[in-house]
Short mmCIF file of C-alpha atoms in Angstrom, two decimals:
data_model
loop_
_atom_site.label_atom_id
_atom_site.label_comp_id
_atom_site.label_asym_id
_atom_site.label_seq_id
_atom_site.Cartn_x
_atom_site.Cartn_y
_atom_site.Cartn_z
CA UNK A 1 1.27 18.92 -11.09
CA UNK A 2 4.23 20.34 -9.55
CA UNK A 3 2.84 20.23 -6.17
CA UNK A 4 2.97 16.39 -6.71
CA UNK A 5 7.14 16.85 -8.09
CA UNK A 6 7.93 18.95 -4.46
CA UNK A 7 6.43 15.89 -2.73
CA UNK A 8 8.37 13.10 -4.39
CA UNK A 9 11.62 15.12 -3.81
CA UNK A 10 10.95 15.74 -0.55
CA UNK A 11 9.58 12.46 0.08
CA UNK A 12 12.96 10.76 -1.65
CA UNK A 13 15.07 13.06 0.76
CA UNK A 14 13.63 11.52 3.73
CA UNK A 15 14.23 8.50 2.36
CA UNK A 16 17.65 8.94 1.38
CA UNK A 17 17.96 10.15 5.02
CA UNK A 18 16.21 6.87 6.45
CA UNK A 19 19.04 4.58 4.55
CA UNK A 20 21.74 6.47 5.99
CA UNK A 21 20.99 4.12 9.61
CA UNK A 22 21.54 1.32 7.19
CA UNK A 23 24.38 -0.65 5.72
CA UNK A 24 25.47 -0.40 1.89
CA UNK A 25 25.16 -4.58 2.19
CA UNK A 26 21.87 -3.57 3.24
CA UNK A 27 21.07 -1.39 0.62
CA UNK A 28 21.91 -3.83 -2.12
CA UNK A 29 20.58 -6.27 -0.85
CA UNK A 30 18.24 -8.16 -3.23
CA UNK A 31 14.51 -7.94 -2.09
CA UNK A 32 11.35 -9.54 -2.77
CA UNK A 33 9.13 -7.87 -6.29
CA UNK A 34 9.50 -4.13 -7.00
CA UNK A 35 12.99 -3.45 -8.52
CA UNK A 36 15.06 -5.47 -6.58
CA UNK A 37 16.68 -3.42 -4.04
CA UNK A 38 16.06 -0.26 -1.55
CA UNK A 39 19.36 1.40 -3.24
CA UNK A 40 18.32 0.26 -6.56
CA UNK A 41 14.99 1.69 -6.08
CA UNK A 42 15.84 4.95 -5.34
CA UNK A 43 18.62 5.09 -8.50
CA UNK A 44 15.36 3.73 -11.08
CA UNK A 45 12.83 6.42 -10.18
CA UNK A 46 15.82 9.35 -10.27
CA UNK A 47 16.97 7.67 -13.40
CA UNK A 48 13.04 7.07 -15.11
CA UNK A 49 12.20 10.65 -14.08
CA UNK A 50 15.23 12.47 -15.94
CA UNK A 51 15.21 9.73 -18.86
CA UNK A 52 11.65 11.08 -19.87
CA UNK A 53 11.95 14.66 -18.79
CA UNK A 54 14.89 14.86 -21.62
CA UNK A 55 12.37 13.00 -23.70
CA UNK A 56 9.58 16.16 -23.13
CA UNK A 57 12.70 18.43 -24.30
CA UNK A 58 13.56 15.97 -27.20
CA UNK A 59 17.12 15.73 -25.90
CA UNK A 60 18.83 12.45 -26.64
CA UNK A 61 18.69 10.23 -23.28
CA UNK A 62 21.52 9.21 -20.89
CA UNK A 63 22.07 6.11 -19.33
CA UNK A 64 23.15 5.67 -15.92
CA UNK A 65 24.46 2.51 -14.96
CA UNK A 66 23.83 1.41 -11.23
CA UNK A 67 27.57 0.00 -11.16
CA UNK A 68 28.72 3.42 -11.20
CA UNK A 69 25.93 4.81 -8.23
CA UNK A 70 25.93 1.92 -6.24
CA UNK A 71 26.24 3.78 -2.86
CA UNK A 72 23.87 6.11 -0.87
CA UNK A 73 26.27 9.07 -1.83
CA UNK A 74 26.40 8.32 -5.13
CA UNK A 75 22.46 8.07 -5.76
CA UNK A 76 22.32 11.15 -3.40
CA UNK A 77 24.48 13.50 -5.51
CA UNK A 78 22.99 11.82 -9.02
CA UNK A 79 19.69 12.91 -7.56
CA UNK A 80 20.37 16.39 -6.65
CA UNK A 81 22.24 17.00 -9.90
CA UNK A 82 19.77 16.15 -11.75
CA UNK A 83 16.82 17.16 -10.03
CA UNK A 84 18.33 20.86 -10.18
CA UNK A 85 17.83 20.56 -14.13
CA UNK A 86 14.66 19.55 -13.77
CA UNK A 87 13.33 21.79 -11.75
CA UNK A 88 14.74 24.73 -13.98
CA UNK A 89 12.78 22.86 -16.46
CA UNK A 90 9.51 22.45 -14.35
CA UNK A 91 9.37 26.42 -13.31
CA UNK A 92 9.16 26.85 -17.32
CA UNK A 93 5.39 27.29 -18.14
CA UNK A 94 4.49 23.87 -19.29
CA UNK A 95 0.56 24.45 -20.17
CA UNK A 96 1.19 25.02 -23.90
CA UNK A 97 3.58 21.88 -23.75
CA UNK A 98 0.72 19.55 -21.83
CA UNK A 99 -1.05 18.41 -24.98
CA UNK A 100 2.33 17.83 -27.25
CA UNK A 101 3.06 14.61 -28.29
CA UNK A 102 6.54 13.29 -27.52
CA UNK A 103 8.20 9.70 -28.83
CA UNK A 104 10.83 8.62 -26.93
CA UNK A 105 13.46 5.24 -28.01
CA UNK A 106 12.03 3.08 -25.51
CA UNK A 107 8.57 3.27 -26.13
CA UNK A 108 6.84 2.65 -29.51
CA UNK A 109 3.87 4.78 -28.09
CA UNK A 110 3.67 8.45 -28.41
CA UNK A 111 2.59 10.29 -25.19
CA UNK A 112 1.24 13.83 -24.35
CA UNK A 113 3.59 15.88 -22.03
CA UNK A 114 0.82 16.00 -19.62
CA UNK A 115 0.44 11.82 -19.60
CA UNK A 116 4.09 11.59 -19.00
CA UNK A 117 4.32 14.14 -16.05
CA UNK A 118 1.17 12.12 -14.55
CA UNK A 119 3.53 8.71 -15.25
CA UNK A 120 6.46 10.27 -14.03
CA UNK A 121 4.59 10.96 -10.78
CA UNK A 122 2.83 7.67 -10.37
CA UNK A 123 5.91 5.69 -10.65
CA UNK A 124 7.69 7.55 -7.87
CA UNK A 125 4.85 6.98 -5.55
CA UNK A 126 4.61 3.08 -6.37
CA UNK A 127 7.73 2.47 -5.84
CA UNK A 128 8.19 4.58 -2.64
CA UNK A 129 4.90 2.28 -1.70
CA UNK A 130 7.44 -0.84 -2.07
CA UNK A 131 10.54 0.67 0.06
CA UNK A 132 8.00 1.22 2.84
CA UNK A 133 7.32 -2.67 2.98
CA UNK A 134 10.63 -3.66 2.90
CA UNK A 135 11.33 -0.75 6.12
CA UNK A 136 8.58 -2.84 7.65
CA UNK A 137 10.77 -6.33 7.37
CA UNK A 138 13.61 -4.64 8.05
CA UNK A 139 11.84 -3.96 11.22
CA UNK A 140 12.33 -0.26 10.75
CA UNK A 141 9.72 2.55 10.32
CA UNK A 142 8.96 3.92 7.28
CA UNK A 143 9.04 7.62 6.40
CA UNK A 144 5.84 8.86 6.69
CA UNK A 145 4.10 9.21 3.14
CA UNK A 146 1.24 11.70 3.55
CA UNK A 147 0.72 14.64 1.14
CA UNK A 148 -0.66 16.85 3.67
CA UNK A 149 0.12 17.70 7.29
CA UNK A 150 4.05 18.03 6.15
CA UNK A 151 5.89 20.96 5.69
CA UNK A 152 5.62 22.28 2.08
CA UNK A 153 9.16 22.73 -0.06
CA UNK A 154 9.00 24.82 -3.19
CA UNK A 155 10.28 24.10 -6.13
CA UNK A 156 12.42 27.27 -6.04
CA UNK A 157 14.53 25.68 -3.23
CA UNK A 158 15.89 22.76 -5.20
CA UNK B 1 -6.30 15.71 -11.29
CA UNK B 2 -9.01 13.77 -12.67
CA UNK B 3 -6.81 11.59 -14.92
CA UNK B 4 -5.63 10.18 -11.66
CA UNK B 5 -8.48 9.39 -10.36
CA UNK B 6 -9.12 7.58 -13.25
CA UNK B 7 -6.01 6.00 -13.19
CA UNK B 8 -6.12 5.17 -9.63
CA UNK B 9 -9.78 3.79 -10.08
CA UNK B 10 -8.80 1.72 -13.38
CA UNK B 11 -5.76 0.12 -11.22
CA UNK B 12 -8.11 -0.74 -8.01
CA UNK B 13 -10.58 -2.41 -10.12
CA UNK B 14 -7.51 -4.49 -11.53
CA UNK B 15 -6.10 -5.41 -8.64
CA UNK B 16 -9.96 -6.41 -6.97
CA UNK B 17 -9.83 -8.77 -10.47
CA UNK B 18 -6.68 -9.93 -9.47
CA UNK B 19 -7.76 -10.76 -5.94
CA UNK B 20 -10.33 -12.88 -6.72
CA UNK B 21 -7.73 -15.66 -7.63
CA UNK B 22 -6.75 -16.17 -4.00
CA UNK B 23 -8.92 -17.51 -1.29
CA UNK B 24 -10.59 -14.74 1.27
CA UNK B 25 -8.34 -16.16 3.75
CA UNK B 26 -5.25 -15.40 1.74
CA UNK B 27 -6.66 -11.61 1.48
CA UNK B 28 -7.18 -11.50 4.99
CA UNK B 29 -3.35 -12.58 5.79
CA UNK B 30 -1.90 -10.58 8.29
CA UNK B 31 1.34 -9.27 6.16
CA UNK B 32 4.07 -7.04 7.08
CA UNK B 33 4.01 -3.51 7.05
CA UNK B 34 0.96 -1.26 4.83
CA UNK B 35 -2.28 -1.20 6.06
CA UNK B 36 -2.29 -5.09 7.18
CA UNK B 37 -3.88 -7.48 4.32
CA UNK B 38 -4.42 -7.13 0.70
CA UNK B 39 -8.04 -6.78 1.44
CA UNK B 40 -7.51 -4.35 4.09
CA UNK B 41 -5.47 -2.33 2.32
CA UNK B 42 -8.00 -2.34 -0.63
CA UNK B 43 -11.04 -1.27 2.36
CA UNK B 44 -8.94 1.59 3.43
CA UNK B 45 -8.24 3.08 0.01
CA UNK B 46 -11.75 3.04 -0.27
CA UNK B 47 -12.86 4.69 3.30
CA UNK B 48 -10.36 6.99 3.02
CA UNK B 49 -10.93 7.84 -0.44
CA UNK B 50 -15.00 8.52 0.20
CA UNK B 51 -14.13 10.47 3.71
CA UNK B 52 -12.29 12.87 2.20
CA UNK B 53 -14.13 13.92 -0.87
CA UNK B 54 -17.49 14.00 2.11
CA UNK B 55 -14.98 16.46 4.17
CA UNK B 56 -14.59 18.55 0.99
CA UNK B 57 -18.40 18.35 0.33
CA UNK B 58 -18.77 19.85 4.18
CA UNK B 59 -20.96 16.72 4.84
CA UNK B 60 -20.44 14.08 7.96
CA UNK B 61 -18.11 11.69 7.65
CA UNK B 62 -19.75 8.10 7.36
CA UNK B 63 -17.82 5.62 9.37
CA UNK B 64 -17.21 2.03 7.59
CA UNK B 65 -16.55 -0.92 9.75
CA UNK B 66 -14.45 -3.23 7.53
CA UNK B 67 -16.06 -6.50 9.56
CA UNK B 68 -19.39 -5.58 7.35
CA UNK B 69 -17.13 -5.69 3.98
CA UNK B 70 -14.32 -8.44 4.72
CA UNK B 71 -14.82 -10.15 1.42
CA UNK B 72 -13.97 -9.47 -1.88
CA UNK B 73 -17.38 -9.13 -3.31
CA UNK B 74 -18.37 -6.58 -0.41
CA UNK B 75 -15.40 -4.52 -0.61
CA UNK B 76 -15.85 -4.38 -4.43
CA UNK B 77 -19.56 -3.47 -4.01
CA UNK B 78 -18.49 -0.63 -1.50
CA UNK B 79 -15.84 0.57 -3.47
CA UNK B 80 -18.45 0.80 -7.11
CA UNK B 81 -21.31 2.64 -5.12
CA UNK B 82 -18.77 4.84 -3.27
CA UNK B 83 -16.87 5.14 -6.54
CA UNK B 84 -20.35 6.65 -8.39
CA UNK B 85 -20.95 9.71 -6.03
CA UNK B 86 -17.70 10.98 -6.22
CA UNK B 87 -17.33 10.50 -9.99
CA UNK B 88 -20.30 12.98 -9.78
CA UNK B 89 -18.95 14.83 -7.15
CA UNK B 90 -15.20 14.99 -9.77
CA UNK B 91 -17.36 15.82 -12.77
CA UNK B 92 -18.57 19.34 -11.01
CA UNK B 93 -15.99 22.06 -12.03
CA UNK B 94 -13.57 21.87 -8.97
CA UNK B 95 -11.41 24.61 -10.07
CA UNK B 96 -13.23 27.10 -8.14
CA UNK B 97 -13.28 25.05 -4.44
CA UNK B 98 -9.69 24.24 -4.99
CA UNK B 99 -8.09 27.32 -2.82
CA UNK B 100 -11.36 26.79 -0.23
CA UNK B 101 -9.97 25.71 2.89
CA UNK B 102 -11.83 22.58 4.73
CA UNK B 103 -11.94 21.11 8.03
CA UNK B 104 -12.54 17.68 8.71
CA UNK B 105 -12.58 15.74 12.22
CA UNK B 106 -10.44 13.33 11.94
CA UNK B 107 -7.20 16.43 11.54
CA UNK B 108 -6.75 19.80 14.07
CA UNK B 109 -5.13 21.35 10.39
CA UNK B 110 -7.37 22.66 7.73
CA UNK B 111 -6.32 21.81 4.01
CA UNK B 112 -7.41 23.19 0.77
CA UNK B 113 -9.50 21.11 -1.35
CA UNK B 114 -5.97 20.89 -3.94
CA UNK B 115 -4.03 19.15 -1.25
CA UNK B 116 -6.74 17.05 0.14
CA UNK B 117 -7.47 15.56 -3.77
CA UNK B 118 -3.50 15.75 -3.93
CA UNK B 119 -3.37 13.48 -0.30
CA UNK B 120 -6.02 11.13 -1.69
CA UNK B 121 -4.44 10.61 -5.04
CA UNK B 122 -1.01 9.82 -3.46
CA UNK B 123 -2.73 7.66 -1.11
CA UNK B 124 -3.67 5.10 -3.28
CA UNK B 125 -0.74 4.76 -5.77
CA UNK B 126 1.29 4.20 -2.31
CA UNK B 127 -0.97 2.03 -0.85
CA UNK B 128 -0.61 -0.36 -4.09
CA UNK B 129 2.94 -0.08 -4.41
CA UNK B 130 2.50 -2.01 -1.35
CA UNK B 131 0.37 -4.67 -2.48
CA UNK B 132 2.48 -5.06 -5.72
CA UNK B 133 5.46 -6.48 -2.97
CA UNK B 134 2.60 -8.56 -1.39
CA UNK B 135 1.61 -10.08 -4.86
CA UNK B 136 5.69 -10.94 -5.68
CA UNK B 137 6.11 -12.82 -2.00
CA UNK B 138 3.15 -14.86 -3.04
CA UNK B 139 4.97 -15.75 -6.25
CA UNK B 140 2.56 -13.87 -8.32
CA UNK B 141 2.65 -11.10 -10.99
CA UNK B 142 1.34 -7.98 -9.90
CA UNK B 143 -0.88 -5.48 -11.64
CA UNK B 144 0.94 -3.72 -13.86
CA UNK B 145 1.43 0.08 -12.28
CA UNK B 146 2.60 2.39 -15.44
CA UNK B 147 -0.20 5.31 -16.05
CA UNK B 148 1.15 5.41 -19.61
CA UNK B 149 0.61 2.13 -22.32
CA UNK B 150 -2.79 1.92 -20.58
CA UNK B 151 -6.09 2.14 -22.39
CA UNK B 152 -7.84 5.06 -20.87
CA UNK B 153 -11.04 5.12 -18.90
CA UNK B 154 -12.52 8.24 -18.49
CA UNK B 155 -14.70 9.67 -15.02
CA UNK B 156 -17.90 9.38 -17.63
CA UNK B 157 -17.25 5.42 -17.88
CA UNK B 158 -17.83 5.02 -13.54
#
């Protein structure tokens, strides 16, 4: 499971990298489906990750509000910050956590730990799937999103 | 792992459901960016998926041409009897071949089995993050992508 968290952040870095050649008027712009916008993107799966990884802890969630990240620095820093605390979290032995249930406010559902993580996961990939269509219109490559043949980051070195 | 195949399989069948609203010429649209077309895109989860999980199996890879499956019927027939040997294949206890390392000919690097079923699980989700753009710039609703709030289909049920 964590081999799958390394990849999203490393993945998201090279993104965050790749949007540095573009404008913020760029970034904001409104696109077609997904969730609206490449910047906007990128600050919903940061945000979605950390909203139910304080959920597995039962801490009470935060709300970001895009207003207040609405640059590439902004979401940048936000997603280092936080990523640090979850990756202190992650290194934690979460096998006799997997099967908990957890309830979170926005969901009347209850979910294992281990579903979560596996949503958590999912939705990063999906919506990385979408910014690599819009790089396409844009007329730009996309970063390249295979698992393997890439160079493998740890955990430890977030 | 195997919860996202299961995921991943549950989606694919949900978006070859939702395909079968739009004329095979509308699947076979050249689009922007991805793999091509939605049905393309749907062929090469498939291939890829199957040549893989032969690699890890040490068997020969069997090549698909996708002009003998350009339709939605043949791609979902490929995709069920494909789907049926791995679920066997998935159902074996893979904990002990995850750390063997495999060589396939399609890649100079060898990968363990973890990262190959890693690569083909993060294939997918990516790939239909794609089509989930796709579906919105034809004005229609895409698949829903969550992993959570879904009813659950286990590797016995393919």
């Amino acid at each position: 499971m964590i081999k799958f968290f390394e990849y999203n952040w490393q993945v998201r870095d090279e993104w965050i990298a790749w949007c540095s050649q573009l404008t913020n008027e760029e970034l904001l712009n409104e696109r077609q489906g997904g969730a609206g916008s490449i910047l906007y993107t990128l600050f919903h799966i940061i945000d979605v990750e950390y909203s139910w990884i304080l959920g597995i802890q039962g801490k009470e969630d935060i709300i970001f509000q895009f207003t207040d990240y609405n640059t590439l620095e902004d979401v940048n820093s936000l997603s280092k910050k936080l990523r640090n605390e979850i990756a202190e979290f992650l290194k934690t032995n979460l096998d006799g956590l997997k099967k908990k249930a957890v309830s979170v406010p926005w969901d009347e559902e209850q979910h294992t730990v281990d579903d979560i993580l596996h949503h958590i996961i999912a939705h990063e990939i999906h919506h990385i799937g979408q910014l690599s269509i819009w790089a396409r219109e844009l007329k730009l490559q996309p970063v390249p999103a295979n698992f393997i043949g890439r160079e493998r980051i740890s955990v430890n070195s977030f």
